[in-house]
Coordinates of C-alpha atoms and ligand atoms in Angstrom, one line a residue:
M1 CA 24.3 15.6 23.3
A2 CA 25.3 16.3 19.8
H3 CA 22.8 15.8 17.0
V4 CA 24.1 13.2 14.6
P5 CA 23.0 13.4 10.9
F6 CA 21.9 10.1 9.6
F7 CA 21.2 8.3 6.3
D8 CA 18.4 5.9 5.9
G9 CA 18.0 2.7 3.8
H10 CA 14.3 2.6 3.1
N11 CA 11.2 4.7 3.2
D12 CA 7.7 4.6 1.6
F13 CA 6.9 8.3 1.6
L14 CA 6.2 8.2 -2.2
L15 CA 3.4 5.8 -1.5
R16 CA 1.8 8.5 0.7
L17 CA 1.9 10.9 -2.2
L18 CA 0.5 8.4 -4.7
G19 CA -3.2 9.2 -5.1
A20 CA -2.9 12.3 -2.9
S21 CA -1.4 14.8 -5.5
D22 CA -4.0 17.4 -4.5
Q23 CA -2.5 17.4 -0.9
R24 CA 1.1 17.0 -1.7
E25 CA 2.2 20.5 -0.6
T26 CA 0.7 19.8 2.8
L27 CA 2.1 16.3 3.0
W28 CA 5.6 17.2 2.0
L29 CA 6.2 20.8 3.0
E30 CA 4.1 21.2 6.2
R31 CA 4.9 19.7 9.5
G32 CA 2.3 16.9 10.0
K33 CA 1.3 14.6 12.8
E34 CA 0.3 11.7 10.5
G35 CA 2.9 9.3 9.0
H36 CA 6.6 9.3 9.7
L37 CA 8.1 11.8 7.3
D38 CA 7.8 15.3 5.9
L39 CA 10.4 17.9 5.0
P40 CA 10.2 20.0 8.3
R41 CA 10.4 16.8 10.5
M42 CA 13.3 15.4 8.4
Q43 CA 15.2 18.6 8.7
Q44 CA 14.7 18.8 12.4
A45 CA 15.6 15.1 12.9
G46 CA 19.0 15.3 11.0
F47 CA 17.8 13.2 8.0
A48 CA 20.9 13.5 5.7
G49 CA 19.6 11.3 3.0
G50 CA 18.0 8.0 2.1
F51 CA 16.4 5.6 -0.4
F52 CA 12.9 6.6 -1.6
A53 CA 11.0 3.6 -2.8
I54 CA 8.9 3.3 -5.9
Y55 CA 6.5 0.5 -4.9
I56 CA 3.4 -0.7 -6.8
P57 CA 0.5 -1.4 -4.5
S58 CA -1.5 -4.6 -5.1
P59 CA -5.0 -4.1 -6.5
H60 CA -7.6 -4.0 -3.7
E61 CA -9.0 -7.5 -3.0
E62 CA -12.7 -7.8 -2.2
N63 CA -13.3 -9.6 1.1
A64 CA -9.6 -9.9 1.9
P65 CA -8.8 -10.9 5.5
D66 CA -7.3 -8.2 7.7
Y67 CA -3.6 -9.0 7.1
L68 CA -2.4 -6.4 9.5
A69 CA -4.5 -7.8 12.3
M70 CA -3.2 -11.3 11.5
M71 CA 0.4 -10.0 11.8
D72 CA -0.4 -9.1 15.5
Q73 CA -1.4 -12.7 16.2
P74 CA 1.5 -15.1 15.4
P75 CA 1.8 -17.7 14.1
Y76 CA 0.7 -16.3 10.8
D77 CA 1.4 -17.1 7.1
L78 CA 0.1 -14.5 4.7
P79 CA -0.4 -15.5 1.1
L80 CA 1.8 -14.0 -1.6
P81 CA -0.1 -11.4 -3.7
A82 CA -0.5 -12.0 -7.4
L83 CA 2.1 -10.9 -9.9
I84 CA 1.5 -7.4 -11.4
H85 CA 2.4 -7.0 -15.1
A86 CA 4.7 -4.3 -16.4
D87 CA 2.0 -2.6 -18.5
Q88 CA -0.1 -2.1 -15.3
A89 CA 2.9 -1.1 -13.1
Q90 CA 4.7 1.3 -15.4
P91 CA 2.2 4.3 -15.2
V92 CA 2.2 4.0 -11.4
A93 CA 6.0 3.8 -11.2
I94 CA 6.4 6.8 -13.5
R95 CA 4.0 8.8 -11.4
M96 CA 6.0 7.9 -8.3
A97 CA 9.3 8.8 -9.9
G98 CA 7.6 12.1 -10.9
H99 CA 6.5 12.7 -7.3
L100 CA 10.2 12.5 -6.2
M101 CA 11.2 14.9 -8.9
W102 CA 8.4 17.3 -7.7
M103 CA 9.7 17.0 -4.1
E104 CA 13.1 18.1 -5.4
R105 CA 11.6 21.1 -7.2
A106 CA 9.3 22.0 -4.3
S107 CA 12.1 21.8 -1.7
S108 CA 13.9 25.0 -2.8
G109 CA 17.3 23.3 -2.7
A110 CA 16.7 21.4 0.6
L111 CA 16.5 18.0 -1.2
K112 CA 18.4 16.7 -4.3
I113 CA 18.0 13.4 -6.2
C114 CA 21.6 11.9 -6.2
R115 CA 22.8 10.0 -9.2
S116 CA 26.5 9.6 -8.4
S117 CA 28.9 9.5 -5.5
A118 CA 30.1 13.0 -6.3
E119 CA 26.5 14.3 -6.0
L120 CA 26.1 12.4 -2.7
R121 CA 29.3 13.9 -1.3
S122 CA 28.3 17.3 -2.4
C123 CA 24.9 17.0 -0.7
I124 CA 26.6 15.9 2.6
E125 CA 29.0 18.9 2.4
T126 CA 26.2 21.4 1.9
G127 CA 23.6 19.8 4.3
T128 CA 21.2 19.0 1.4
I129 CA 19.0 15.9 1.8
A130 CA 20.4 13.3 -0.6
A131 CA 17.5 11.3 -2.1
I132 CA 18.1 8.1 -3.9
M133 CA 15.5 6.8 -6.3
H134 CA 14.9 3.2 -5.5
M135 CA 12.5 0.5 -6.8
E136 CA 11.0 -2.0 -4.3
G137 CA 10.0 -4.7 -6.7
A138 CA 10.8 -4.5 -10.4
E139 CA 7.2 -4.9 -11.6
A140 CA 7.5 -1.8 -13.8
I141 CA 10.3 -3.5 -15.8
G142 CA 9.5 -6.1 -18.4
P143 CA 11.7 -9.0 -19.3
D144 CA 13.3 -7.1 -22.2
L145 CA 14.7 -4.7 -19.6
D146 CA 14.2 -1.6 -21.8
A147 CA 12.3 0.2 -19.0
L148 CA 15.4 -0.4 -16.7
Y149 CA 17.4 1.9 -19.0
A150 CA 14.6 4.4 -19.1
F151 CA 14.2 4.5 -15.3
H152 CA 18.0 4.7 -15.0
A153 CA 17.9 7.8 -17.2
M154 CA 15.2 9.2 -14.8
G155 CA 17.6 8.8 -11.9
L156 CA 17.0 5.2 -10.6
R157 CA 20.2 4.1 -8.8
S158 CA 18.9 1.2 -6.6
L159 CA 16.5 -1.7 -7.2
G160 CA 15.1 -4.7 -5.4
P161 CA 14.1 -7.3 -7.9
V162 CA 11.0 -8.2 -5.8
W163 CA 8.8 -7.1 -3.0
S164 CA 7.0 -9.9 -1.1
R165 CA 5.4 -10.9 -4.3
P166 CA 6.5 -12.8 -7.5
T167 CA 7.9 -10.9 -10.5
V168 CA 9.1 -12.2 -13.8
F169 CA 12.6 -12.0 -12.2
G170 CA 12.1 -14.0 -9.0
H171 CA 10.1 -14.5 -5.9
G172 CA 9.8 -12.6 -2.6
V173 CA 9.2 -14.1 0.8
P174 CA 5.6 -14.3 2.0
F175 CA 5.2 -12.6 5.4
R176 CA 5.3 -15.6 7.7
F177 CA 6.2 -16.0 11.4
P178 CA 7.8 -18.1 12.5
G179 CA 9.4 -19.0 9.2
D180 CA 12.8 -19.0 7.4
P181 CA 13.5 -17.2 4.1
D182 CA 13.9 -20.4 2.1
T183 CA 10.3 -20.1 0.6
G184 CA 10.6 -20.7 -3.1
P185 CA 12.6 -21.0 -6.3
G186 CA 15.6 -18.9 -7.4
L187 CA 16.0 -16.2 -10.1
T188 CA 14.5 -16.8 -13.5
D189 CA 16.6 -16.3 -16.6
A190 CA 15.2 -12.8 -16.9
G191 CA 16.1 -12.3 -13.3
K192 CA 19.7 -13.2 -14.1
D193 CA 19.7 -10.8 -17.0
L194 CA 18.4 -8.1 -14.7
I195 CA 21.2 -8.6 -12.2
R196 CA 23.8 -8.4 -15.0
A197 CA 22.2 -5.2 -16.3
C198 CA 22.1 -3.6 -12.9
N199 CA 25.8 -4.4 -12.5
E200 CA 26.5 -2.8 -15.9
L201 CA 24.6 0.3 -15.0
R202 CA 25.9 0.2 -11.4
I203 CA 22.4 0.3 -10.0
M204 CA 22.6 -1.0 -6.4
I205 CA 20.8 -4.3 -6.0
D206 CA 18.6 -4.6 -2.8
L207 CA 18.1 -8.1 -1.4
S208 CA 15.5 -7.2 1.2
H209 CA 12.3 -9.2 0.5
L210 CA 14.1 -11.8 -1.7
N211 CA 13.8 -15.5 -0.8
E212 CA 16.9 -17.4 0.1
K213 CA 17.4 -19.1 -3.3
C214 CA 17.2 -15.8 -5.1
F215 CA 19.6 -14.3 -2.6
D216 CA 22.1 -17.0 -3.3
D217 CA 21.7 -16.6 -7.1
V218 CA 22.4 -12.8 -6.8
A219 CA 25.4 -13.6 -4.6
K220 CA 26.7 -16.0 -7.3
L221 CA 26.1 -13.6 -10.2
S222 CA 26.6 -10.1 -9.0
D223 CA 29.9 -8.2 -9.0
A224 CA 28.6 -5.6 -6.5
P225 CA 28.5 -5.7 -2.7
L226 CA 25.4 -7.6 -1.3
V227 CA 23.0 -5.1 0.3
A228 CA 19.7 -5.6 2.3
T229 CA 18.4 -2.1 2.8
H230 CA 15.8 -2.9 5.5
S231 CA 16.1 -6.3 7.1
N232 CA 16.9 -7.7 10.5
A233 CA 18.4 -10.8 12.1
H234 CA 16.6 -14.1 11.8
T235 CA 18.4 -15.5 14.9
V236 CA 16.7 -12.9 17.0
T237 CA 13.3 -12.8 15.2
P238 CA 12.5 -15.8 13.1
S239 CA 10.5 -13.9 10.4
T240 CA 10.8 -14.9 6.7
R241 CA 11.9 -11.2 6.1
N242 CA 14.9 -11.4 8.3
L243 CA 18.4 -12.6 7.4
T244 CA 20.0 -15.8 8.6
D245 CA 23.5 -15.7 10.1
R246 CA 24.7 -17.5 6.9
Q247 CA 23.3 -14.7 4.8
L248 CA 24.9 -12.1 7.1
Q249 CA 28.2 -13.8 6.7
M250 CA 27.9 -13.6 2.9
I251 CA 27.0 -9.9 3.0
R252 CA 30.0 -9.3 5.2
E253 CA 32.4 -11.1 2.8
S254 CA 31.1 -9.1 -0.1
G255 CA 31.8 -5.8 1.5
G256 CA 28.0 -5.2 1.7
M257 CA 25.5 -3.7 4.1
V258 CA 22.3 -4.2 6.1
G259 CA 20.0 -1.4 7.2
L260 CA 18.2 -2.0 10.5
N261 CA 14.4 -2.1 10.0
Y262 CA 12.3 -0.5 12.7
A263 CA 9.1 -2.4 11.9
T264 CA 8.0 -4.0 15.1
V265 CA 7.0 -7.3 13.3
F266 CA 10.6 -7.8 12.3
L267 CA 12.1 -6.5 15.6
R268 CA 10.0 -8.2 18.3
E269 CA 11.1 -11.7 19.3
D270 CA 7.4 -12.7 19.5
G271 CA 6.9 -11.4 15.9
R272 CA 3.9 -9.2 17.0
K273 CA 3.1 -5.9 15.5
S274 CA 2.4 -4.1 18.8
T275 CA 4.4 -1.0 19.3
D276 CA 4.9 -0.9 23.1
C277 CA 8.2 -2.9 23.0
G278 CA 10.8 -0.3 24.3
W279 CA 14.4 -0.3 23.1
D280 CA 15.4 -3.9 23.9
P281 CA 14.3 -5.5 20.6
V282 CA 15.9 -2.7 18.5
M283 CA 19.2 -2.9 20.3
H284 CA 19.2 -6.7 20.3
H285 CA 19.0 -6.7 16.5
L286 CA 21.6 -3.9 16.2
D287 CA 24.0 -5.7 18.4
H288 CA 23.5 -9.0 16.5
L289 CA 24.0 -7.3 13.1
I290 CA 27.2 -5.6 14.3
E291 CA 28.5 -8.9 15.8
K292 CA 27.9 -10.8 12.6
L293 CA 28.6 -8.1 10.0
G294 CA 31.3 -6.0 11.7
E295 CA 31.1 -2.3 12.4
D296 CA 31.5 -1.2 8.8
H297 CA 28.5 -3.0 7.3
V298 CA 25.5 -1.9 9.4
G299 CA 23.3 1.2 9.0
F300 CA 19.7 2.3 9.5
G301 CA 16.8 1.1 7.2
S302 CA 13.8 2.5 8.9
D303 CA 10.8 1.5 6.8
F304 CA 9.3 5.0 7.6
D305 CA 5.8 5.3 6.2
G306 CA 5.7 1.6 5.4
A307 CA 5.3 -0.1 8.8
E308 CA 4.4 0.2 12.4
L309 CA 7.3 1.4 14.5
P310 CA 8.1 1.1 18.2
D311 CA 6.6 3.9 20.3
V312 CA 10.1 4.9 21.5
I313 CA 10.9 5.9 17.8
G314 CA 7.5 7.1 16.7
D315 CA 8.5 8.9 13.6
V316 CA 11.7 10.4 12.0
T317 CA 12.2 12.8 14.9
G318 CA 12.8 9.7 17.1
V319 CA 16.1 8.7 15.4
Q320 CA 18.1 11.0 17.7
A321 CA 16.5 9.1 20.7
L322 CA 17.8 5.9 19.1
I323 CA 21.3 7.5 18.9
E324 CA 21.0 8.5 22.6
E325 CA 20.1 4.9 23.4
M326 CA 23.2 3.7 21.5
R327 CA 25.3 6.2 23.7
A328 CA 23.6 4.9 26.8
R329 CA 24.7 1.4 25.8
Q330 CA 28.3 2.4 25.4
Y331 CA 28.4 2.8 21.7
G332 CA 31.3 5.2 21.0
E333 CA 30.8 8.4 18.9
A334 CA 32.9 6.9 16.0
L335 CA 30.8 3.8 15.7
I336 CA 27.6 5.9 16.0
E337 CA 28.7 8.1 13.1
K338 CA 29.5 5.0 11.0
I339 CA 26.1 3.4 11.6
A340 CA 24.2 6.6 11.3
R341 CA 25.7 7.7 8.0
G342 CA 29.3 6.8 7.2
N343 CA 28.7 3.2 6.3
W344 CA 25.9 3.9 3.8
V345 CA 28.0 6.6 2.1
A346 CA 31.0 4.3 1.8
L347 CA 28.8 1.5 0.5
L348 CA 27.3 3.7 -2.2
E349 CA 30.8 4.8 -3.2
R350 CA 31.8 1.2 -3.5
N351 CA 28.7 0.3 -5.5
W352 CA 28.5 3.4 -7.8
G353 CA 32.2 4.0 -8.1
E354 CA 34.0 7.3 -7.2
Ligands
LIG1 ZN1 9.9 -3.4 2.3

């Protein structure tokens, strides 16, 4: 059946390049077996565009427990990592923004960093991969927000105020299963300023990883559609990282969007990390998101290179198998096109303006 180009809400490929500058030609330009993404696999898979996350890793902890092993043995409740100050985070964030700019230069026209709806449309028309510079956690921005304007000038067009960690702006959810997303206080005053500034600059605000009180504060303040780039349904998998039906209803009413996360820990009903789960958990979440959000407000949000994925997906080349599974379950071609790409493009046009 026909290959469907798709747009993706979240990947952590820049994290693979961080600290591996000497291997970046190999990692990006050569077809690899490790990780989920590289340019040849993305082109083969029909990857039309997506959000590339700038994410600041927590410093290495001596004698830390094996958190990944804990996530395969629910119930679990991982502690929130410590806050990272802007003066520590900024050099890392600049390096990652630079890696994305290098990827654009190294791609000989195959990938372009998109800063506007017009650039996004042009990429789609020409079959160029549309990369959106995104920040997953605003650690690199201080409470004076000056760095927000600097990163906007570099091409930043999407930002999540927090990862699962506190920032000066608000709190993320700890990874907990079972658990609900109401895990802490709402936005700080600086967080409210950040939301207003993102609205002014038309930087898309990402609610994935925010706790419920912060989510509600953004909903009250923001004049943009509510978006969770890579989150699933709490009713299906009661993880702190997933969205309750009340949150999904608010996203729908705002004209927003949710990207389906392929991470097994947020997909499997038992909350485990194991990857031998077949299609059922993936399709259960997708069906629930469509039921609650409507057909125009759901897309993909893979978490490529940031999580363990079901064996049936494997890496970016498995997305066409997901599309085949949607066909097998009576999704029509028009709905498949919307979920694969059309809804993300329309959302970005609503957020960024024509
Ligand atoms: Zn994430």
